[in-house]
Amino acid sequence: MLRLSVDLEHMNRLNESLSVAEEGILDPWVRAGSRIALQRRVLRLGKPPRRWRIPGYADSVKRKIKEVCIRGRPLTSETATKNSYYGYDESQLQKINGGMAEEILISSWESHVGIACRGVNWERHSLSDLRAAVACIGGSPLASLCRHLATDYRSWSSGMPDLLLWRFHGDKGEGEAKLVEVKGPTDRLSEQQRAWLLTLMDCGFDTEVCKVTPTLKCQ
């Protein structure tokens, strides 16, 4: 649907392009980035006199994603060259939401560590690191994220932000976490990345885009 709508627009058949995009949004199999892309097309093409009614999803899609700027350069040394930066079921979800995420994590680690599992790399992080991250994220956002991945892994298996940052405050065990998408000077968010950031905001995560620029010029 998305490709057809784009092609029709290029042929200056704007009414047909808009109709195809609207039809695609009604398809329950169109999700994540593709759905966001179609919604954005409808908002752009569906202005008066083509359409007078504003879709109910308009405010959600138009939400501003926080962006910060840092001064830096890619590992390839020159800015604007090819970039590479450092840059179960409902009962289980209810347990996570209720504050049992760390307990579930420890139990799963002790029972399954080293066993091949799609989406899991046992060597990337230690158990202590994961426990700290879980504690800082909190039960509600983590449960919402797990629900998305459990119900539609295919649509949400790509495009997640580059960095998960967390820190503790003092000795009370309280902390905070943030998910960050890193972009170079000439990069912009893909529709899948935009869908992820908006969804994470709905889940209760603190998210932002970190724009790496040669000078500290922020919009």
Tab-separated table of N, CA and C in Angstrom, residues 46-193:
chain	number	residue	atom	x	y	z
A	46	GLY	N	-4.151	14.827	2.801
A	46	GLY	CA	-5.575	14.977	3.081
A	46	GLY	C	-5.966	16.326	3.636
A	47	LYS	N	-5.495	17.390	3.032
A	47	LYS	CA	-5.854	18.737	3.463
A	47	LYS	C	-6.995	19.272	2.600
A	48	PRO	N	-7.747	20.249	3.097
A	48	PRO	CA	-8.833	20.822	2.298
A	48	PRO	C	-8.307	21.316	0.943
A	49	PRO	N	-9.035	21.111	-0.142
A	49	PRO	CA	-10.418	20.603	-0.191
A	49	PRO	C	-10.534	19.090	-0.343
A	50	ARG	N	-9.396	18.353	-0.365
A	50	ARG	CA	-9.514	16.891	-0.514
A	50	ARG	C	-10.207	16.274	0.684
A	51	ARG	N	-9.819	16.677	1.869
A	51	ARG	CA	-10.434	16.171	3.093
A	51	ARG	C	-10.604	17.336	4.067
A	52	TRP	N	-11.760	17.374	4.733
A	52	TRP	CA	-12.030	18.436	5.692
A	52	TRP	C	-11.930	17.948	7.132
A	53	ARG	N	-12.052	16.638	7.327
A	53	ARG	CA	-12.027	16.095	8.685
A	53	ARG	C	-10.605	15.666	9.041
A	54	ILE	N	-10.159	16.039	10.231
A	54	ILE	CA	-8.823	15.650	10.698
A	54	ILE	C	-8.903	14.273	11.346
A	55	PRO	N	-8.064	13.312	10.927
A	55	PRO	CA	-8.100	11.960	11.508
A	55	PRO	C	-7.821	11.978	13.008
A	56	GLY	N	-8.385	11.005	13.715
A	56	GLY	CA	-8.223	10.935	15.160
A	56	GLY	C	-6.803	10.682	15.611
A	57	TYR	N	-5.966	10.130	14.730
A	57	TYR	CA	-4.589	9.814	15.101
A	57	TYR	C	-3.644	10.990	14.855
A	58	ALA	N	-4.157	12.106	14.388
A	58	ALA	CA	-3.291	13.211	13.980
A	58	ALA	C	-2.390	13.701	15.107
A	59	ASP	N	-2.961	13.945	16.287
A	59	ASP	CA	-2.156	14.468	17.399
A	59	ASP	C	-1.065	13.500	17.815
A	60	SER	N	-1.379	12.199	17.791
A	60	SER	CA	-0.388	11.192	18.184
A	60	SER	C	0.779	11.161	17.211
A	61	VAL	N	0.481	11.174	15.917
A	61	VAL	CA	1.525	11.091	14.897
A	61	VAL	C	2.376	12.358	14.862
A	62	LYS	N	1.762	13.497	15.174
A	62	LYS	CA	2.476	14.768	15.091
A	62	LYS	C	3.301	15.096	16.334
A	63	ARG	N	3.251	14.227	17.347
A	63	ARG	CA	4.010	14.524	18.564
A	63	ARG	C	5.487	14.758	18.275
A	64	LYS	N	6.049	15.730	18.947
A	64	LYS	CA	7.461	16.045	18.747
A	64	LYS	C	8.326	15.113	19.575
A	65	ILE	N	9.320	14.534	18.949
A	65	ILE	CA	10.276	13.666	19.630
A	65	ILE	C	11.469	14.515	20.065
A	66	LYS	N	11.797	14.457	21.338
A	66	LYS	CA	12.867	15.311	21.874
A	66	LYS	C	14.189	15.048	21.173
A	67	GLU	N	14.877	16.112	20.840
A	67	GLU	CA	16.159	15.994	20.149
A	67	GLU	C	17.204	16.833	20.862
A	68	VAL	N	18.376	16.274	21.039
A	68	VAL	CA	19.502	17.014	21.599
A	68	VAL	C	20.650	16.980	20.606
A	69	CYS	N	21.547	17.928	20.703
A	69	CYS	CA	22.699	17.973	19.806
A	69	CYS	C	23.989	17.842	20.603
A	70	ILE	N	24.922	17.111	20.065
A	70	ILE	CA	26.253	17.036	20.646
A	70	ILE	C	27.270	17.302	19.545
A	71	ARG	N	28.415	17.786	19.940
A	71	ARG	CA	29.463	18.008	18.962
A	71	ARG	C	30.333	16.763	18.887
A	72	GLY	N	30.542	16.255	17.703
A	72	GLY	CA	31.345	15.049	17.547
A	72	GLY	C	31.523	14.716	16.092
A	73	ARG	N	32.133	13.597	15.837
A	73	ARG	CA	32.339	13.165	14.466
A	73	ARG	C	32.307	11.647	14.414
A	74	PRO	N	31.997	11.081	13.263
A	74	PRO	CA	31.956	9.633	13.123
A	74	PRO	C	33.335	9.022	13.234
A	75	LEU	N	33.367	7.700	13.409
A	75	LEU	CA	34.645	6.997	13.540
A	75	LEU	C	35.482	7.116	12.282
A	76	THR	N	34.836	7.389	11.152
A	76	THR	CA	35.573	7.544	9.912
A	76	THR	C	36.236	8.912	9.819
A	77	SER	N	36.098	9.718	10.871
A	77	SER	CA	36.810	10.973	11.055
A	77	SER	C	36.182	12.174	10.359
A	78	GLU	N	35.566	12.001	9.215
A	78	GLU	CA	34.970	13.136	8.525
A	78	GLU	C	33.458	13.117	8.659
A	79	THR	N	32.895	14.264	9.011
A	79	THR	CA	31.442	14.357	9.088
A	79	THR	C	30.850	14.265	7.688
A	80	ALA	N	29.646	13.694	7.591
A	80	ALA	CA	28.911	13.526	6.332
A	80	ALA	C	29.471	12.409	5.470
A	81	THR	N	30.454	11.649	5.952
A	81	THR	CA	30.874	10.441	5.261
A	81	THR	C	30.082	9.290	5.832
A	82	LYS	N	30.376	8.075	5.421
A	82	LYS	CA	29.632	6.921	5.926
A	82	LYS	C	29.782	6.841	7.440
A	83	ASN	N	28.643	6.788	8.135
A	83	ASN	CA	28.648	6.961	9.587
A	83	ASN	C	28.674	5.659	10.357
A	84	SER	N	29.448	5.648	11.438
A	84	SER	CA	29.427	4.538	12.391
A	84	SER	C	29.735	5.131	13.748
A	85	TYR	N	28.759	5.171	14.658
A	85	TYR	CA	28.934	5.911	15.907
A	85	TYR	C	29.016	4.994	17.107
A	86	TYR	N	29.844	5.566	18.140
A	86	TYR	CA	29.757	4.981	19.459
A	86	TYR	C	28.321	5.260	19.940
A	87	GLY	N	28.972	5.698	19.665
A	87	GLY	CA	27.697	5.984	20.208
A	87	GLY	C	27.185	4.762	21.225
A	88	TYR	N	5.206	-13.553	27.973
A	88	TYR	CA	4.317	-14.744	28.018
A	88	TYR	C	2.870	-14.453	28.021
A	89	ASP	N	2.663	-14.494	28.643
A	89	ASP	CA	1.243	-14.279	28.639
A	89	ASP	C	0.923	-13.091	29.541
A	90	GLU	N	-0.441	-12.865	29.726
A	90	GLU	CA	-0.794	-11.642	30.446
A	90	GLU	C	-0.382	-11.688	31.914
A	91	SER	N	-0.401	-12.914	32.498
A	91	SER	CA	-0.036	-13.021	33.913
A	91	SER	C	1.425	-12.622	34.130
A	92	GLN	N	2.286	-13.027	33.209
A	92	GLN	CA	3.691	-12.631	33.319
A	92	GLN	C	3.853	-11.118	33.177
A	93	LEU	N	3.106	-10.547	32.246
A	93	LEU	CA	3.189	-9.102	32.057
A	93	LEU	C	2.705	-8.350	33.288
A	94	GLN	N	1.671	-8.894	33.934
A	94	GLN	CA	1.173	-8.269	35.153
A	94	GLN	C	2.207	-8.343	36.274
A	95	LYS	N	2.938	-9.460	36.314
A	95	LYS	CA	4.002	-9.587	37.314
A	95	LYS	C	5.100	-8.551	37.073
A	96	ILE	N	5.463	-8.372	35.804
A	96	ILE	CA	6.477	-7.374	35.468
A	96	ILE	C	5.995	-5.985	35.849
A	97	ASN	N	4.755	-5.699	35.498
A	97	ASN	CA	4.174	-4.397	35.815
A	97	ASN	C	4.101	-4.164	37.328
A	98	GLY	N	3.930	-5.260	38.074
A	98	GLY	CA	3.820	-5.160	39.522
A	98	GLY	C	5.138	-5.131	40.263
A	99	GLY	N	6.255	-5.087	39.547
A	99	GLY	CA	7.553	-4.946	40.198
A	99	GLY	C	8.348	-6.222	40.350
A	100	MET	N	7.930	-7.313	39.663
A	100	MET	CA	8.641	-8.584	39.787
A	100	MET	C	9.598	-8.842	38.630
A	101	ALA	N	9.888	-7.819	37.839
A	101	ALA	CA	10.723	-8.008	36.654
A	101	ALA	C	12.111	-8.532	36.992
A	102	GLU	N	12.718	-7.984	38.042
A	102	GLU	CA	14.072	-8.414	38.400
A	102	GLU	C	14.079	-9.867	38.848
A	103	GLU	N	13.054	-10.274	39.590
A	103	GLU	CA	12.941	-11.665	40.031
A	103	GLU	C	12.785	-12.604	38.838
A	104	ILE	N	11.961	-12.220	37.863
A	104	ILE	CA	11.771	-13.028	36.654
A	104	ILE	C	13.063	-13.100	35.855
A	105	LEU	N	13.766	-11.983	35.769
A	105	LEU	CA	15.040	-11.943	35.058
A	105	LEU	C	16.041	-12.916	35.655
A	106	ILE	N	16.211	-12.882	36.971
A	106	ILE	CA	17.174	-13.765	37.641
A	106	ILE	C	16.808	-15.222	37.425
A	107	SER	N	15.525	-15.555	37.559
A	107	SER	CA	15.061	-16.930	37.375
A	107	SER	C	15.302	-17.410	35.950
A	108	SER	N	15.004	-16.552	34.963
A	108	SER	CA	15.207	-16.918	33.560
A	108	SER	C	16.686	-17.090	33.250
A	109	TRP	N	17.506	-16.216	33.792
A	109	TRP	CA	18.949	-16.306	33.565
A	109	TRP	C	19.503	-17.611	34.121
A	110	GLU	N	19.146	-17.927	35.352
A	110	GLU	CA	19.671	-19.138	35.984
A	110	GLU	C	19.170	-20.407	35.303
A	111	SER	N	17.975	-20.366	34.722
A	111	SER	CA	17.386	-21.557	34.101
A	111	SER	C	17.796	-21.738	32.645
A	112	HIS	N	18.078	-20.624	31.939
A	112	HIS	CA	18.237	-20.728	30.491
A	112	HIS	C	19.531	-20.146	29.941
A	113	VAL	N	20.396	-19.592	30.778
A	113	VAL	CA	21.588	-18.934	30.250
A	113	VAL	C	22.372	-19.859	29.325
A	114	GLY	N	22.760	-19.340	28.169
A	114	GLY	CA	23.523	-20.092	27.187
A	114	GLY	C	22.684	-20.810	26.160
A	115	ILE	N	21.382	-20.923	26.373
A	115	ILE	CA	20.504	-21.609	25.423
A	115	ILE	C	20.127	-20.638	24.307
A	116	ALA	N	20.285	-21.076	23.057
A	116	ALA	CA	19.985	-20.215	21.916
A	116	ALA	C	18.524	-19.789	21.929
A	117	CYS	N	18.308	-18.499	21.772
A	117	CYS	CA	16.949	-17.946	21.775
A	117	CYS	C	16.933	-16.734	20.855
A	118	ARG	N	15.945	-16.663	19.997
A	118	ARG	CA	15.848	-15.551	19.057
A	118	ARG	C	15.766	-14.218	19.800
A	119	GLY	N	16.621	-13.291	19.417
A	119	GLY	CA	16.614	-11.972	20.028
A	119	GLY	C	17.415	-11.852	21.295
A	120	VAL	N	18.080	-12.934	21.730
A	120	VAL	CA	18.826	-12.910	22.996
A	120	VAL	C	20.301	-13.179	22.737
A	121	ASN	N	21.163	-12.332	23.255
A	121	ASN	CA	22.607	-12.541	23.215
A	121	ASN	C	23.099	-12.589	24.652
A	122	TRP	N	23.367	-13.793	25.146
A	122	TRP	CA	23.734	-13.979	26.551
A	122	TRP	C	25.076	-13.354	26.903
A	123	GLU	N	25.918	-13.106	25.910
A	123	GLU	CA	27.263	-12.609	26.182
A	123	GLU	C	27.361	-11.086	26.138
A	124	ARG	N	26.333	-10.425	25.671
A	124	ARG	CA	26.428	-8.974	25.493
A	124	ARG	C	26.416	-8.214	26.818
A	125	HIS	N	25.583	-8.671	27.761
A	125	HIS	CA	25.489	-7.983	29.049
A	125	HIS	C	25.545	-8.991	30.185
A	126	SER	N	26.091	-8.560	31.312
A	126	SER	CA	26.115	-9.412	32.496
A	126	SER	C	24.761	-9.349	33.191
A	127	LEU	N	24.520	-10.318	34.071
A	127	LEU	CA	23.272	-10.323	34.826
A	127	LEU	C	23.159	-9.071	35.695
A	128	SER	N	24.262	-8.636	36.266
A	128	SER	CA	24.222	-7.438	37.118
A	128	SER	C	23.840	-6.197	36.312
A	129	ASP	N	24.357	-6.098	35.080
A	129	ASP	CA	23.979	-4.971	34.224
A	129	ASP	C	22.488	-5.001	33.903
A	130	LEU	N	21.984	-6.177	33.565
A	130	LEU	CA	20.571	-6.305	33.224
A	130	LEU	C	19.681	-5.998	34.421
A	131	ARG	N	20.093	-6.440	35.602
A	131	ARG	CA	19.317	-6.140	36.814
A	131	ARG	C	19.260	-4.630	37.053
A	132	ALA	N	20.382	-3.970	36.841
A	132	ALA	CA	20.413	-2.519	37.024
A	132	ALA	C	19.500	-1.824	36.018
A	133	ALA	N	19.562	-2.256	34.759
A	133	ALA	CA	18.722	-1.649	33.724
A	133	ALA	C	17.246	-1.833	34.031
A	134	VAL	N	16.869	-3.049	34.435
A	134	VAL	CA	15.472	-3.341	34.771
A	134	VAL	C	14.999	-2.469	35.928
A	135	ALA	N	15.850	-2.315	36.931
A	135	ALA	CA	15.486	-1.502	38.093
A	135	ALA	C	15.268	-0.045	37.709
A	136	CYS	N	16.087	0.461	36.800
A	136	CYS	CA	15.975	1.865	36.404
A	136	CYS	C	14.819	2.113	35.437
A	137	ILE	N	14.507	1.139	34.595
A	137	ILE	CA	13.403	1.294	33.641
A	137	ILE	C	12.065	1.332	34.360
A	138	GLY	N	11.860	0.391	35.275
A	138	GLY	CA	10.590	0.322	35.998
A	138	GLY	C	9.637	-0.683	35.379
A	139	GLY	N	8.690	-1.145	36.177
A	139	GLY	CA	7.810	-2.230	35.767
A	139	GLY	C	6.844	-1.887	34.657
A	140	SER	N	6.185	-0.742	34.735
A	140	SER	CA	5.153	-0.400	33.759
A	140	SER	C	5.695	-0.230	32.342
A	141	PRO	N	6.740	0.581	32.119
A	141	PRO	CA	7.278	0.692	30.763
A	141	PRO	C	7.800	-0.636	30.226
A	142	LEU	N	8.468	-1.407	31.089
A	142	LEU	CA	9.027	-2.682	30.656
A	142	LEU	C	7.931	-3.661	30.257
A	143	ALA	N	6.839	-3.703	31.019
A	143	ALA	CA	5.716	-4.585	30.692
A	143	ALA	C	5.083	-4.187	29.367
A	144	SER	N	4.937	-2.897	29.126
A	144	SER	CA	4.360	-2.423	27.863
A	144	SER	C	5.249	-2.789	26.684
A	145	LEU	N	6.559	-2.649	26.855
A	145	LEU	CA	7.495	-3.021	25.800
A	145	LEU	C	7.435	-4.514	25.514
A	146	CYS	N	7.435	-5.325	26.556
A	146	CYS	CA	7.362	-6.782	26.388
A	146	CYS	C	6.067	-7.196	25.701
A	147	ARG	N	4.988	-6.490	25.985
A	147	ARG	CA	3.699	-6.805	25.347
A	147	ARG	C	3.786	-6.576	23.837
A	148	HIS	N	4.382	-5.493	23.425
A	148	HIS	CA	4.535	-5.224	21.996
A	148	HIS	C	5.365	-6.305	21.308
A	149	LEU	N	6.477	-6.667	21.920
A	149	LEU	CA	7.348	-7.671	21.315
A	149	LEU	C	6.699	-9.047	21.305
A	150	ALA	N	5.933	-9.369	22.342
A	150	ALA	CA	5.300	-10.686	22.435
A	150	ALA	C	4.146	-10.835	21.453
A	151	THR	N	3.429	-9.757	21.186
A	151	THR	CA	2.253	-9.850	20.326
A	151	THR	C	2.580	-9.670	18.849
A	152	ASP	N	3.660	-8.968	18.525
A	152	ASP	CA	3.971	-8.729	17.109
A	152	ASP	C	5.469	-8.527	16.923
A	153	TYR	N	6.227	-9.582	17.182
A	153	TYR	CA	7.688	-9.472	17.125
A	153	TYR	C	8.171	-9.105	15.721
A	154	ARG	N	7.484	-9.628	14.707
A	154	ARG	CA	7.919	-9.368	13.333
A	154	ARG	C	7.930	-7.872	13.009
A	155	SER	N	6.881	-7.177	13.427
A	155	SER	CA	6.796	-5.751	13.114
A	155	SER	C	7.738	-4.900	13.955
A	156	TRP	N	8.088	-5.384	15.158
A	156	TRP	CA	8.871	-4.571	16.085
A	156	TRP	C	10.273	-5.105	16.333
A	157	SER	N	10.754	-6.005	15.463
A	157	SER	CA	12.078	-6.600	15.677
A	157	SER	C	13.204	-5.733	15.120
A	158	SER	N	12.881	-4.618	14.510
A	158	SER	CA	13.916	-3.724	13.983
A	158	SER	C	13.535	-2.277	14.263
A	159	GLY	N	14.529	-1.418	14.238
A	159	GLY	CA	14.281	0.011	14.372
A	159	GLY	C	14.305	0.564	15.774
A	160	MET	N	14.606	-0.266	16.774
A	160	MET	CA	14.647	0.227	18.146
A	160	MET	C	15.833	1.181	18.320
A	161	PRO	N	15.736	2.153	19.226
A	161	PRO	CA	16.830	3.112	19.427
A	161	PRO	C	18.178	2.456	19.694
A	162	ASP	N	19.229	3.186	19.376
A	162	ASP	CA	20.595	2.661	19.460
A	162	ASP	C	21.067	2.417	20.885
A	163	LEU	N	20.735	3.306	21.795
A	163	LEU	CA	21.319	3.272	23.137
A	163	LEU	C	20.267	3.177	24.225
A	164	LEU	N	20.573	2.371	25.244
A	164	LEU	CA	19.815	2.373	26.496
A	164	LEU	C	20.750	2.886	27.580
A	165	LEU	N	20.415	4.034	28.145
A	165	LEU	CA	21.226	4.640	29.198
A	165	LEU	C	20.482	4.546	30.521
A	166	TRP	N	21.208	4.239	31.588
A	166	TRP	CA	20.572	4.216	32.904
A	166	TRP	C	21.563	4.668	33.976
A	167	ARG	N	21.006	5.159	35.081
A	167	ARG	CA	21.848	5.573	36.203
A	167	ARG	C	21.023	5.537	37.480
A	168	PHE	N	21.723	5.330	38.596
A	168	PHE	CA	21.094	5.331	39.912
A	168	PHE	C	21.327	6.678	40.584
A	169	HIS	N	20.393	7.043	41.472
A	169	HIS	CA	20.514	8.275	42.237
A	169	HIS	C	20.808	7.933	43.693
A	170	GLY	N	21.999	8.219	44.163
A	170	GLY	CA	22.363	7.967	45.549
A	170	GLY	C	22.401	6.490	45.875
A	171	ASP	N	22.146	6.175	47.131
A	171	ASP	CA	22.241	4.798	47.614
A	171	ASP	C	20.882	4.164	47.863
A	172	LYS	N	19.800	4.807	47.411
A	172	LYS	CA	18.460	4.299	47.696
A	172	LYS	C	17.965	3.295	46.659
A	173	GLY	N	18.749	3.056	45.631
A	173	GLY	CA	18.338	2.114	44.596
A	173	GLY	C	17.385	2.692	43.579
A	174	GLU	N	17.116	4.004	43.661
A	174	GLU	CA	16.239	4.645	42.692
A	174	GLU	C	17.061	5.115	41.497
A	175	GLY	N	16.495	4.986	40.316
A	175	GLY	CA	17.235	5.375	39.130
A	175	GLY	C	16.326	5.808	38.002
A	176	GLU	N	16.937	6.071	36.868
A	176	GLU	CA	16.190	6.459	35.678
A	176	GLU	C	16.864	5.862	34.452
A	177	ALA	N	16.099	5.736	33.370
A	177	ALA	CA	16.616	5.168	32.129
A	177	ALA	C	16.122	5.993	30.954
A	178	LYS	N	16.877	5.960	29.892
A	178	LYS	CA	16.518	6.712	28.694
A	178	LYS	C	16.935	5.912	27.459
A	179	LEU	N	16.098	5.928	26.423
A	179	LEU	CA	16.414	5.303	25.145
A	179	LEU	C	16.744	6.395	24.136
A	180	VAL	N	17.882	6.242	23.461
A	180	VAL	CA	18.382	7.306	22.592
A	180	VAL	C	18.659	6.778	21.188
A	181	GLU	N	18.157	7.478	20.192
A	181	GLU	CA	18.481	7.205	18.792
A	181	GLU	C	19.550	8.199	18.355
A	182	VAL	N	20.681	7.702	17.858
A	182	VAL	CA	21.796	8.557	17.462
A	182	VAL	C	21.755	8.792	15.955
A	183	LYS	N	21.852	10.050	15.553
A	183	LYS	CA	21.823	10.407	14.141
A	183	LYS	C	22.980	11.336	13.800
A	184	GLY	N	23.528	11.159	12.606
A	184	GLY	CA	24.576	12.036	12.120
A	184	GLY	C	24.001	13.297	11.500
A	185	PRO	N	24.854	14.185	11.020
A	185	PRO	CA	24.410	15.484	10.494
A	185	PRO	C	23.427	15.376	9.335
A	186	THR	N	23.583	14.376	8.488
A	186	THR	CA	22.715	14.259	7.311
A	186	THR	C	21.670	13.167	7.459
A	187	ASP	N	21.595	12.555	8.627
A	187	ASP	CA	20.636	11.458	8.842
A	187	ASP	C	19.301	11.989	9.323
A	188	ARG	N	18.247	11.223	9.043
A	188	ARG	CA	16.945	11.527	9.617
A	188	ARG	C	16.263	10.222	9.992
A	189	LEU	N	15.242	10.314	10.826
A	189	LEU	CA	14.548	9.122	11.307
A	189	LEU	C	13.829	8.410	10.179
A	190	SER	N	13.960	7.081	10.138
A	190	SER	CA	13.118	6.285	9.249
A	190	SER	C	11.734	6.190	9.871
A	191	GLU	N	10.742	5.764	9.083
A	191	GLU	CA	9.391	5.650	9.634
A	191	GLU	C	9.340	4.587	10.726
A	192	GLN	N	10.139	3.510	10.585
A	192	GLN	CA	10.169	2.469	11.609
A	192	GLN	C	10.763	3.010	12.907
A	193	GLN	N	11.819	3.794	12.801
A	193	GLN	CA	12.419	4.400	13.992
A	193	GLN	C	11.458	5.393	14.641
